[in-house]
């Protein structure tokens, strides 16, 4: 006589997989960015949840000696000051650059008590951090440079960040944009850099202001910063949202 | 070893969890190989040390993509206060870059590999599989036997005895306990978030670019192992062996 089981092996496997999926999904809905049904982004979310859960969020990325500074290639999508650059060109940026960025002002808006513009002098008054760090490109190369800038946390605090705030979107003049969560935004090494290797940031390295997130890959570090938007909902302003480019690039 | 005796030996099928791990690890390894190759194509240069890029000298370059011959730089700006020839310069060409899906596929497959690997490790120790089937016995440890085993493999005299030979055991052990951990740890060392929490990784592998280079060579060795493994399995009775590791009962 055949023994009656609560469920056979196939049922057990299916039940296990379904419940694991349901657990993962409910976890995603609360903490992780949406996957839009893209299986590759589901893997990225798993990485995001695991790294946020397992790693020390205050740990500093390795800082280097001055003698270890290397050459620094520029691999952006184009020059925002160049009208021939179709994707990146910005007339406003071209005019600002002509005037050596004297009229430059960073817009801070969204979930902040006082949305406003910050001139470079106002930003510099908020504090400075200098760090010699490694830029790690998703392509595979890396470069070490010295960066000085205003901690992003200082800017957010000054603008009066609201309790509902969860993500920070950063927009560049070159039509490039990224967003980061609050843990990365308040990381001590996350700065809005205005100085590279002791001088004003060179044109193609992101003048006059660029983001440095040392705990993520190179493409998070938005150049030619124009605008910061604090949001209470997840946004991924990056152009390749569905094509498999990870939103979280701590990996 | 008696041929007539060995051919009569019954096929010993593997335990279900060994078979399951074999399936998942083989599939994710193939996905990792393909996506890893795609990632390497966007920057087929390897370096030694803490950092390296197109403007610094490479250990060597692999001629596997058009990025191998790169298309030049615009006017480069020297860092005036830094001695030496350090510069910054913008690329004047579009590169081959399929890293969007390439990287995401790589990490998704890595999840399958690592999670399966953890279960395999625990089950392997717990069930005594490693100790019983993979760790060489003391009497197997003689240079003479090893030489005989190597010679037999070279002369392609394969005998199926149902148990692993010394050469086989050493290979399996180094793949499981050396190459796989090495490829996973060097992979971790390329992650900026992980190395912020565990900076010792950057120290033991001599830096980010060294870890990337070691990752590449460990992957090449694993791929070689896969090829030799499949050839050996085929030579010592393809049908029987494949059946034993897949659906055999």
Coordinates of N, CA, C and O in Angstrom, one line a residue, chain A residues 39-44 46-47 50-51 54-57 59-62 64 66-76 134 136-144 146 196-199 202-205 214-217 243-246 248-251, chain B residues 16 39-40 42-43 45 47 50-56 73-74 77-82 85-91 95 97-105 107-108 111 115 189-199 202-203 207-209 212 249:
Chain A
X39 N 14.2 40.2 -14.6 CA 14.9 39.2 -13.8 C 16.3 39.7 -13.4 O 16.7 39.4 -12.2
X40 N 17.0 40.4 -14.3 CA 18.3 40.9 -13.9 C 18.3 41.9 -12.8 O 19.1 41.9 -11.9
X41 N 17.2 42.7 -12.8 CA 17.1 43.7 -11.7 C 16.7 43.0 -10.4 O 16.9 43.5 -9.3
X42 N 16.1 41.8 -10.5 CA 15.7 41.1 -9.3 C 17.0 40.6 -8.6 O 17.2 40.7 -7.4
X43 N 18.0 40.2 -9.4 CA 19.3 39.8 -8.8 C 20.0 41.0 -8.2 O 20.6 40.9 -7.1
X44 N 19.9 42.2 -8.8 CA 20.5 43.4 -8.3 C 19.9 43.7 -6.9 O 20.5 44.2 -6.0
X46 N 18.5 41.7 -4.8 CA 19.0 40.7 -3.9 C 20.3 41.2 -3.3 O 20.6 41.2 -2.1
X47 N 21.2 41.6 -4.2 CA 22.5 42.2 -3.8 C 22.4 43.4 -2.9 O 23.0 43.5 -1.9
X50 N 21.1 42.3 0.5 CA 22.1 41.6 1.2 C 23.2 42.5 1.7 O 23.7 42.5 2.8
X51 N 23.7 43.4 0.8 CA 24.7 44.3 1.2 C 24.3 45.3 2.2 O 25.0 45.7 3.2
X54 N 24.1 43.1 5.5 CA 25.3 42.5 6.0 C 26.5 43.4 6.2 O 27.4 43.0 7.0
X55 N 26.6 44.4 5.4 CA 27.8 45.2 5.5 C 27.7 46.4 6.5 O 26.6 46.9 6.7
X56 N 28.8 46.8 7.0 CA 28.8 48.0 7.8 C 28.6 49.3 7.0 O 29.4 49.5 6.0
X57 N 27.6 50.0 7.3 CA 27.2 51.1 6.4 C 28.1 52.4 6.7 O 28.1 53.3 5.9
X59 N 31.4 52.1 7.3 CA 32.8 51.8 6.9 C 33.3 52.7 5.8 O 32.6 53.0 4.8
X60 N 34.5 53.2 5.9 CA 35.1 54.1 4.9 C 35.8 53.3 3.8 O 36.4 52.3 4.1
X61 N 35.6 53.7 2.6 CA 36.4 53.1 1.5 C 37.9 53.5 1.7 O 38.2 54.5 2.3
X62 N 38.7 52.6 1.2 CA 40.2 52.7 1.3 C 40.6 54.1 0.8 O 40.2 54.5 -0.2
X64 N 44.1 56.5 0.0 CA 45.4 56.3 -0.5 C 46.4 57.4 -0.2 O 46.0 58.5 0.3
X66 N 49.3 60.3 -1.4 CA 49.5 61.2 -2.5 C 50.3 60.6 -3.6 O 50.0 60.7 -4.8
X67 N 51.3 59.8 -3.2 CA 52.2 59.1 -4.2 C 51.5 58.1 -5.0 O 52.0 57.6 -6.1
X68 N 50.3 57.6 -4.6 CA 49.6 56.6 -5.3 C 48.6 57.1 -6.3 O 47.9 56.3 -7.0
X69 N 48.5 58.4 -6.4 CA 47.6 59.0 -7.4 C 48.0 58.6 -8.8 O 49.2 58.6 -9.2
X70 N 47.0 58.2 -9.6 CA 47.3 57.7 -11.0 C 46.7 58.6 -12.0 O 46.0 59.6 -11.7
X71 N 47.0 58.3 -13.3 CA 46.3 59.0 -14.4 C 44.8 58.8 -14.3 O 44.4 57.8 -13.7
X72 N 44.0 59.6 -15.0 CA 42.6 59.6 -14.8 C 41.8 59.7 -16.2 O 41.6 60.8 -16.6
X73 N 41.4 58.6 -16.8 CA 40.7 58.8 -18.1 C 39.3 59.3 -17.9 O 38.7 59.1 -16.9
X74 N 38.8 59.9 -18.9 CA 37.5 60.5 -18.9 C 36.6 59.7 -19.9 O 37.0 59.6 -21.1
X75 N 35.5 59.1 -19.5 CA 34.8 58.2 -20.4 C 33.3 58.5 -20.3 O 32.5 57.6 -20.3
X76 N 33.0 59.8 -20.3 CA 31.6 60.2 -20.2 C 30.8 60.1 -21.5 O 31.4 59.7 -22.5
X134 N 39.8 55.6 -4.7 CA 39.9 54.9 -6.0 C 38.5 55.0 -6.7 O 37.5 54.8 -6.1
X136 N 36.3 53.3 -9.3 CA 36.2 52.0 -9.9 C 35.2 52.0 -11.0 O 34.0 52.1 -10.7
X137 N 35.6 51.9 -12.3 CA 34.7 51.9 -13.4 C 34.1 50.5 -13.6 O 34.8 49.5 -13.5
X138 N 32.8 50.5 -14.0 CA 32.2 49.2 -14.3 C 32.9 48.5 -15.5 O 32.8 47.3 -15.7
X139 N 33.6 49.3 -16.3 CA 34.3 48.7 -17.5 C 35.4 47.8 -17.0 O 35.8 46.8 -17.7
X140 N 36.0 48.1 -15.9 CA 37.1 47.3 -15.4 C 38.3 48.0 -14.9 O 39.1 47.5 -14.2
X141 N 38.5 49.3 -15.4 CA 39.6 50.1 -15.0 C 39.4 50.8 -13.7 O 38.3 50.9 -13.2
X142 N 40.5 51.3 -13.1 CA 40.3 52.1 -11.9 C 41.4 53.2 -11.9 O 42.4 53.1 -12.6
X143 N 41.1 54.3 -11.1 CA 42.1 55.4 -11.0 C 42.0 56.0 -9.7 O 40.9 56.0 -9.0
X144 N 43.1 56.5 -9.2 CA 43.2 57.1 -7.9 C 43.4 58.6 -8.0 O 44.3 59.0 -8.7
X146 N 42.8 62.7 -5.8 CA 42.4 63.4 -4.6 C 41.3 64.3 -4.8 O 41.3 65.1 -5.8
X196 N 39.9 68.7 -7.7 CA 40.5 67.4 -8.0 C 42.0 67.6 -8.0 O 42.5 68.5 -8.7
X197 N 42.7 66.8 -7.3 CA 44.2 66.9 -7.2 C 44.7 68.3 -6.9 O 45.6 68.8 -7.4
X198 N 43.9 69.0 -6.0 CA 44.4 70.3 -5.5 C 44.0 71.5 -6.4 O 44.3 72.6 -6.1
X199 N 43.3 71.2 -7.6 CA 42.9 72.3 -8.4 C 41.4 72.2 -8.7 O 40.8 71.1 -8.5
X202 N 39.0 69.7 -13.6 CA 39.2 70.0 -15.1 C 37.8 69.8 -15.8 O 37.0 69.1 -15.4
X203 N 37.7 70.5 -17.0 CA 36.4 70.6 -17.7 C 35.8 69.2 -17.8 O 34.6 69.0 -17.3
X204 N 36.4 68.2 -18.4 CA 35.7 66.9 -18.7 C 35.6 66.0 -17.5 O 34.9 65.0 -17.5
X205 N 36.3 66.4 -16.4 CA 36.2 65.6 -15.2 C 35.0 66.0 -14.3 O 34.8 65.5 -13.2
X214 N 32.0 57.0 -2.9 CA 33.2 56.1 -2.9 C 32.8 54.6 -2.7 O 33.6 53.7 -2.9
X215 N 31.5 54.4 -2.2 CA 31.1 53.0 -1.9 C 30.4 52.4 -3.1 O 29.8 51.3 -3.0
X216 N 30.3 53.1 -4.2 CA 29.6 52.6 -5.4 C 30.6 52.7 -6.6 O 31.6 53.4 -6.6
X217 N 30.1 52.1 -7.7 CA 31.0 52.2 -8.9 C 31.0 53.6 -9.6 O 30.1 54.4 -9.2
X243 N 17.4 48.2 -19.2 CA 18.3 47.3 -20.0 C 19.4 46.6 -19.1 O 20.4 46.2 -19.6
X244 N 19.1 46.5 -17.8 CA 20.0 45.7 -17.0 C 21.0 46.4 -16.3 O 21.8 45.8 -15.5
X245 N 21.1 47.7 -16.4 CA 22.1 48.5 -15.7 C 21.6 48.6 -14.2 O 20.5 49.0 -14.0
X246 N 22.5 48.2 -13.3 CA 22.1 48.1 -11.9 C 21.9 49.5 -11.4 O 22.7 50.4 -11.7
X248 N 21.7 49.9 -7.9 CA 22.7 49.9 -6.8 C 24.0 49.3 -7.3 O 24.0 48.2 -7.8
X249 N 25.1 50.1 -7.3 CA 26.3 49.6 -7.8 C 27.4 49.5 -6.8 O 28.6 49.8 -7.1
X250 N 27.0 49.1 -5.5 CA 28.0 48.9 -4.5 C 28.8 47.6 -4.9 O 29.9 47.4 -4.4
X251 N 28.2 46.8 -5.7 CA 28.9 45.5 -6.1 C 30.1 45.8 -7.0 O 30.0 46.8 -7.7
Chain B
X16 N 21.5 12.8 -4.3 CA 20.7 13.8 -4.9 C 21.2 15.2 -4.7 O 21.2 16.0 -5.7
X39 N 32.0 41.2 -20.0 CA 32.5 42.3 -19.2 C 34.0 42.6 -19.6 O 34.4 43.7 -19.7
X40 N 34.8 41.5 -19.7 CA 36.2 41.7 -20.1 C 36.4 42.4 -21.4 O 37.3 43.1 -21.6
X42 N 34.9 44.9 -22.6 CA 34.8 46.4 -22.6 C 36.1 46.9 -22.1 O 36.4 48.1 -22.2
X43 N 36.9 46.1 -21.4 CA 38.3 46.6 -21.0 C 39.2 45.4 -20.9 O 39.5 44.9 -19.9
X45 N 42.2 44.8 -20.8 CA 43.6 45.0 -20.3 C 43.6 44.6 -18.8 O 42.7 44.9 -18.1
X47 N 46.0 44.5 -15.2 CA 47.0 45.2 -14.5 C 47.4 44.5 -13.2 O 46.7 43.6 -12.7
X50 N 47.2 48.5 -7.3 CA 46.0 49.1 -6.7 C 45.0 49.7 -7.7 O 43.8 49.7 -7.5
X51 N 45.5 50.3 -8.8 CA 44.7 50.9 -9.8 C 45.4 50.8 -11.2 O 46.6 50.7 -11.2
X52 N 44.6 50.8 -12.2 CA 45.2 50.8 -13.6 C 44.1 51.1 -14.6 O 42.9 50.8 -14.4
X53 N 44.5 51.8 -15.6 CA 43.6 52.2 -16.7 C 44.3 52.5 -18.0 O 45.5 52.3 -18.1
X54 N 43.6 52.9 -19.0 CA 44.1 53.1 -20.3 C 45.3 54.0 -20.4 O 46.1 54.0 -21.4
X55 N 45.4 54.9 -19.4 CA 46.5 55.9 -19.4 C 47.7 55.4 -18.6 O 48.7 56.0 -18.6
X56 N 47.6 54.2 -18.0 CA 48.7 53.6 -17.3 C 49.1 52.3 -17.9 O 48.3 51.7 -18.6
X73 N 43.0 59.8 -27.6 CA 42.5 60.7 -26.5 C 42.5 62.1 -27.1 O 43.2 62.4 -28.0
X74 N 41.7 62.9 -26.5 CA 41.8 64.4 -26.8 C 43.0 64.9 -26.0 O 43.7 64.2 -25.4
X77 N 45.5 66.7 -20.0 CA 45.9 67.8 -19.1 C 46.8 67.1 -18.0 O 46.3 66.3 -17.3
X78 N 48.0 67.6 -17.8 CA 48.9 67.0 -16.8 C 48.5 67.5 -15.4 O 48.0 68.6 -15.3
X79 N 48.6 66.7 -14.4 CA 48.4 67.2 -13.0 C 49.7 68.0 -12.6 O 50.7 67.4 -12.4
X80 N 49.6 69.3 -12.6 CA 50.8 70.1 -12.5 C 51.6 69.8 -11.2 O 52.8 69.8 -11.1
X81 N 50.8 69.6 -10.1 CA 51.5 69.5 -8.8 C 52.0 68.1 -8.5 O 52.7 67.9 -7.5
X82 N 51.6 67.2 -9.3 CA 52.0 65.8 -9.1 C 53.2 65.5 -10.0 O 53.1 65.7 -11.2
X85 N 54.2 61.5 -14.9 CA 53.5 61.8 -16.1 C 52.0 61.6 -16.0 O 51.4 61.3 -16.9
X86 N 51.5 61.8 -14.8 CA 50.1 61.6 -14.6 C 49.2 62.7 -15.3 O 49.5 63.9 -15.2
X87 N 48.2 62.2 -16.0 CA 47.4 63.1 -16.8 C 45.9 62.7 -16.6 O 45.6 61.6 -16.2
X88 N 45.1 63.6 -17.0 CA 43.7 63.2 -17.3 C 43.3 63.6 -18.7 O 43.8 64.5 -19.3
X89 N 42.6 62.7 -19.3 CA 42.2 62.9 -20.7 C 40.9 62.2 -21.1 O 40.6 61.2 -20.5
X90 N 40.2 62.8 -22.0 CA 38.9 62.2 -22.4 C 39.1 61.3 -23.7 O 39.8 61.6 -24.6
X91 N 38.3 60.2 -23.7 CA 38.3 59.3 -24.8 C 37.6 59.9 -26.0 O 36.6 60.6 -25.8
X95 N 33.2 52.9 -27.0 CA 33.7 51.6 -26.9 C 32.6 50.6 -27.0 O 31.5 50.9 -26.9
X97 N 30.5 48.2 -25.2 CA 30.1 48.0 -23.8 C 28.7 47.4 -23.7 O 27.7 48.1 -23.9
X98 N 28.7 46.2 -23.3 CA 27.4 45.5 -23.1 C 27.3 45.1 -21.6 O 26.8 44.1 -21.2
X99 N 28.0 46.0 -20.8 CA 28.1 45.6 -19.3 C 26.8 45.7 -18.6 O 26.7 45.3 -17.5
X100 N 25.7 46.4 -19.1 CA 24.5 46.5 -18.5 C 23.9 45.1 -18.1 O 23.9 44.7 -17.0
X101 N 23.6 44.4 -19.1 CA 23.1 43.0 -18.9 C 24.3 42.1 -18.5 O 24.1 41.1 -17.8
X102 N 25.4 42.4 -19.0 CA 26.6 41.5 -18.7 C 26.8 41.4 -17.2 O 26.9 40.3 -16.7
X103 N 26.9 42.6 -16.6 CA 27.2 42.6 -15.1 C 26.1 42.0 -14.3 O 26.2 41.2 -13.4
X104 N 24.8 42.4 -14.7 CA 23.7 41.9 -13.9 C 23.5 40.4 -14.1 O 23.2 39.7 -13.1
X105 N 23.8 39.9 -15.3 CA 23.8 38.4 -15.4 C 24.8 37.7 -14.6 O 24.6 36.7 -14.0
X107 N 26.2 38.8 -11.8 CA 26.0 38.8 -10.4 C 24.8 37.9 -10.0 O 24.7 37.3 -9.0
X108 N 23.8 37.8 -10.9 CA 22.6 36.9 -10.7 C 23.2 35.5 -10.7 O 22.8 34.7 -9.7
X111 N 25.0 34.7 -7.5 CA 24.2 34.3 -6.4 C 23.8 32.9 -6.4 O 23.9 32.2 -5.3
X115 N 25.2 30.6 -3.3 CA 24.2 29.9 -2.4 C 24.3 28.4 -2.5 O 24.3 27.7 -1.5
X189 N 36.5 41.4 -4.0 CA 37.6 42.5 -3.8 C 37.4 43.6 -4.9 O 37.9 44.7 -4.7
X190 N 36.6 43.3 -6.0 CA 36.3 44.3 -7.0 C 35.1 45.2 -6.6 O 34.8 46.1 -7.3
X191 N 34.4 44.8 -5.5 CA 33.3 45.6 -5.1 C 33.6 46.7 -4.2 O 34.2 46.4 -3.1
X192 N 33.3 47.9 -4.5 CA 33.6 49.1 -3.6 C 32.9 49.0 -2.3 O 33.5 49.4 -1.2
X193 N 31.7 48.5 -2.2 CA 31.0 48.4 -0.9 C 31.6 47.4 0.0 O 31.8 47.6 1.2
X194 N 31.9 46.2 -0.6 CA 32.4 45.1 0.2 C 33.8 45.4 0.7 O 34.1 45.2 1.9
X195 N 34.7 46.0 -0.1 CA 36.0 46.3 0.4 C 36.0 47.5 1.4 O 37.0 47.6 2.1
X196 N 35.0 48.3 1.4 CA 34.9 49.4 2.4 C 34.7 48.7 3.8 O 35.4 49.1 4.8
X197 N 33.9 47.6 3.8 CA 33.7 46.9 5.1 C 34.8 46.0 5.4 O 35.1 45.7 6.5
X198 N 35.4 45.4 4.4 CA 36.5 44.4 4.6 C 37.7 44.8 3.8 O 38.1 44.1 2.8
X199 N 38.4 45.8 4.3 CA 39.6 46.3 3.5 C 40.8 45.2 3.4 O 41.6 45.4 2.6
X202 N 41.6 43.9 0.0 CA 42.5 44.6 -0.9 C 43.9 44.3 -0.5 O 44.8 44.4 -1.4
X203 N 44.2 44.0 0.7 CA 45.6 43.8 1.2 C 46.0 42.4 0.7 O 47.1 42.3 0.1
X207 N 45.5 44.7 -4.0 CA 44.8 45.8 -4.6 C 43.7 45.4 -5.6 O 43.6 44.2 -5.9
X208 N 43.0 46.4 -6.0 CA 41.8 46.2 -6.9 C 42.2 45.5 -8.2 O 41.6 44.5 -8.6
X209 N 43.2 46.0 -8.9 CA 43.5 45.5 -10.2 C 44.2 44.1 -10.1 O 44.0 43.3 -11.0
X212 N 41.5 41.7 -9.8 CA 40.8 41.5 -11.1 C 41.6 40.5 -11.9 O 41.1 39.6 -12.6
X249 N 19.6 6.6 -10.9 CA 19.0 6.4 -9.6 C 19.9 5.3 -8.9 O 20.4 4.4 -9.5

